[in-house]
PDB file of C-alpha atoms in Angstrom:
ATOM      1  CA  UNK A 704      14.123  24.091 -38.315  1.00  0.00           C
ATOM      2  CA  UNK A 705      16.723  22.964 -40.799  1.00  0.00           C
ATOM      3  CA  UNK A 706      15.668  22.826 -44.413  1.00  0.00           C
ATOM      4  CA  UNK A 707      17.160  21.685 -47.672  1.00  0.00           C
ATOM      5  CA  UNK A 708      15.877  24.797 -49.430  1.00  0.00           C
ATOM      6  CA  UNK A 709      17.318  28.307 -49.163  1.00  0.00           C
ATOM      7  CA  UNK A 710      13.978  29.972 -49.851  1.00  0.00           C
ATOM      8  CA  UNK A 711      10.292  29.140 -49.961  1.00  0.00           C
ATOM      9  CA  UNK A 712      10.270  29.738 -53.720  1.00  0.00           C
ATOM     10  CA  UNK A 713      12.688  26.850 -54.308  1.00  0.00           C
ATOM     11  CA  UNK A 714      10.417  24.508 -52.381  1.00  0.00           C
ATOM     12  CA  UNK A 715       7.318  25.723 -54.250  1.00  0.00           C
ATOM     13  CA  UNK A 716       9.101  25.087 -57.543  1.00  0.00           C
ATOM     14  CA  UNK A 717       9.891  21.508 -56.488  1.00  0.00           C
ATOM     15  CA  UNK A 718       6.281  20.958 -55.369  1.00  0.00           C
ATOM     16  CA  UNK A 719       5.065  22.106 -58.773  1.00  0.00           C
ATOM     17  CA  UNK A 720       7.550  19.810 -60.530  1.00  0.00           C
ATOM     18  CA  UNK A 721       6.618  16.857 -58.319  1.00  0.00           C
ATOM     19  CA  UNK A 722       2.900  17.155 -59.061  1.00  0.00           C
ATOM     20  CA  UNK A 723       3.288  17.854 -62.782  1.00  0.00           C
ATOM     21  CA  UNK A 724       1.333  15.505 -65.048  1.00  0.00           C
ATOM     22  CA  UNK A 725       3.979  14.772 -67.674  1.00  0.00           C
ATOM     23  CA  UNK A 726       1.713  12.811 -70.016  1.00  0.00           C
ATOM     24  CA  UNK A 727      -0.846  15.623 -70.297  1.00  0.00           C
ATOM     25  CA  UNK A 728       1.640  18.506 -70.516  1.00  0.00           C
ATOM     26  CA  UNK A 729       1.767  20.649 -73.639  1.00  0.00           C
ATOM     27  CA  UNK A 730       4.192  23.335 -74.767  1.00  0.00           C
ATOM     28  CA  UNK A 731       3.433  26.559 -76.581  1.00  0.00           C
ATOM     29  CA  UNK A 732       5.216  26.733 -79.912  1.00  0.00           C
ATOM     30  CA  UNK A 733       5.965  30.086 -81.470  1.00  0.00           C
ATOM     31  CA  UNK A 734       7.515  28.474 -84.550  1.00  0.00           C
ATOM     32  CA  UNK A 735       4.550  26.245 -85.455  1.00  0.00           C
ATOM     33  CA  UNK A 736       1.743  28.758 -85.739  1.00  0.00           C
ATOM     34  CA  UNK A 737       1.371  29.602 -82.037  1.00  0.00           C
ATOM     35  CA  UNK A 738      -0.091  26.206 -81.194  1.00  0.00           C
ATOM     36  CA  UNK A 739       0.146  23.952 -78.177  1.00  0.00           C
ATOM     37  CA  UNK A 740       2.155  20.878 -79.084  1.00  0.00           C
ATOM     38  CA  UNK A 741       2.948  17.704 -77.131  1.00  0.00           C
ATOM     39  CA  UNK A 742       6.441  17.195 -75.804  1.00  0.00           C
ATOM     40  CA  UNK A 743       8.733  14.743 -77.584  1.00  0.00           C
ATOM     41  CA  UNK A 744       9.574  11.429 -75.938  1.00  0.00           C
ATOM     42  CA  UNK A 745      13.037  12.688 -74.992  1.00  0.00           C
ATOM     43  CA  UNK A 746      11.560  15.824 -73.406  1.00  0.00           C
ATOM     44  CA  UNK A 747       9.049  13.698 -71.460  1.00  0.00           C
ATOM     45  CA  UNK A 748      11.851  11.445 -70.251  1.00  0.00           C
ATOM     46  CA  UNK A 749      13.820  14.479 -69.042  1.00  0.00           C
ATOM     47  CA  UNK A 750      10.702  15.867 -67.342  1.00  0.00           C
ATOM     48  CA  UNK A 751      10.154  12.547 -65.555  1.00  0.00           C
ATOM     49  CA  UNK A 752      13.752  12.614 -64.310  1.00  0.00           C
ATOM     50  CA  UNK A 753      13.324  16.193 -63.053  1.00  0.00           C
ATOM     51  CA  UNK A 754      10.096  15.134 -61.364  1.00  0.00           C
ATOM     52  CA  UNK A 755      11.838  12.231 -59.604  1.00  0.00           C
ATOM     53  CA  UNK A 756      14.642  14.496 -58.349  1.00  0.00           C
ATOM     54  CA  UNK A 757      12.109  17.051 -57.090  1.00  0.00           C
ATOM     55  CA  UNK A 758      10.211  14.343 -55.196  1.00  0.00           C
ATOM     56  CA  UNK A 759      13.450  13.065 -53.669  1.00  0.00           C
ATOM     57  CA  UNK A 760      14.415  16.575 -52.509  1.00  0.00           C
ATOM     58  CA  UNK A 761      10.955  17.053 -50.967  1.00  0.00           C
ATOM     59  CA  UNK A 762      11.238  13.775 -49.052  1.00  0.00           C
ATOM     60  CA  UNK A 763      14.711  14.675 -47.774  1.00  0.00           C
ATOM     61  CA  UNK A 764      13.432  18.097 -46.725  1.00  0.00           C
ATOM     62  CA  UNK A 765      10.485  16.488 -44.936  1.00  0.00           C
ATOM     63  CA  UNK A 766      12.838  14.191 -43.004  1.00  0.00           C
ATOM     64  CA  UNK A 767      15.072  17.136 -42.085  1.00  0.00           C
ATOM     65  CA  UNK A 768      12.048  19.001 -40.681  1.00  0.00           C
ATOM     66  CA  UNK A 769      10.930  16.149 -38.399  1.00  0.00           C
ATOM     67  CA  UNK A 770      11.245  16.859 -34.684  1.00  0.00           C
ATOM     68  CA  UNK A 771      13.993  15.011 -32.826  1.00  0.00           C
ATOM     69  CA  UNK A 772      13.025  11.534 -31.601  1.00  0.00           C
ATOM     70  CA  UNK A 773      11.685  11.195 -28.071  1.00  0.00           C
ATOM     71  CA  UNK A 774      14.036   9.348 -25.739  1.00  0.00           C
ATOM     72  CA  UNK A 775      12.715   7.351 -22.795  1.00  0.00           C
ATOM     73  CA  UNK A 776      15.383   8.880 -20.548  1.00  0.00           C
ATOM     74  CA  UNK A 777      13.788  12.295 -21.019  1.00  0.00           C
ATOM     75  CA  UNK A 778      10.653  11.060 -19.214  1.00  0.00           C
ATOM     76  CA  UNK A 779      11.565   9.095 -16.101  1.00  0.00           C
ATOM     77  CA  UNK A 780       9.082   6.578 -14.752  1.00  0.00           C
ATOM     78  CA  UNK A 781       6.847   7.822 -11.907  1.00  0.00           C
ATOM     79  CA  UNK A 782       7.740   6.651  -8.418  1.00  0.00           C
ATOM     80  CA  UNK A 783       5.207   4.434  -6.733  1.00  0.00           C
TER      81      UNK A 783
END
């Protein structure tokens, strides 16, 4: 089957990005006392854009994996 992804790992990475909860995400800061800090608004905006692109790639990949459409000419009508 054709696929948009070269490896399974690329697809898994997009799945993780697509299901990421941007609003609840935290980052580990080594410079601020080893604490978990919220992302800035700009970082959240960039994460939302990455999430949208990942979802779009997953949809395209799903469409590419669909079986070919069934044609009526492949199944002739029975003779009576």
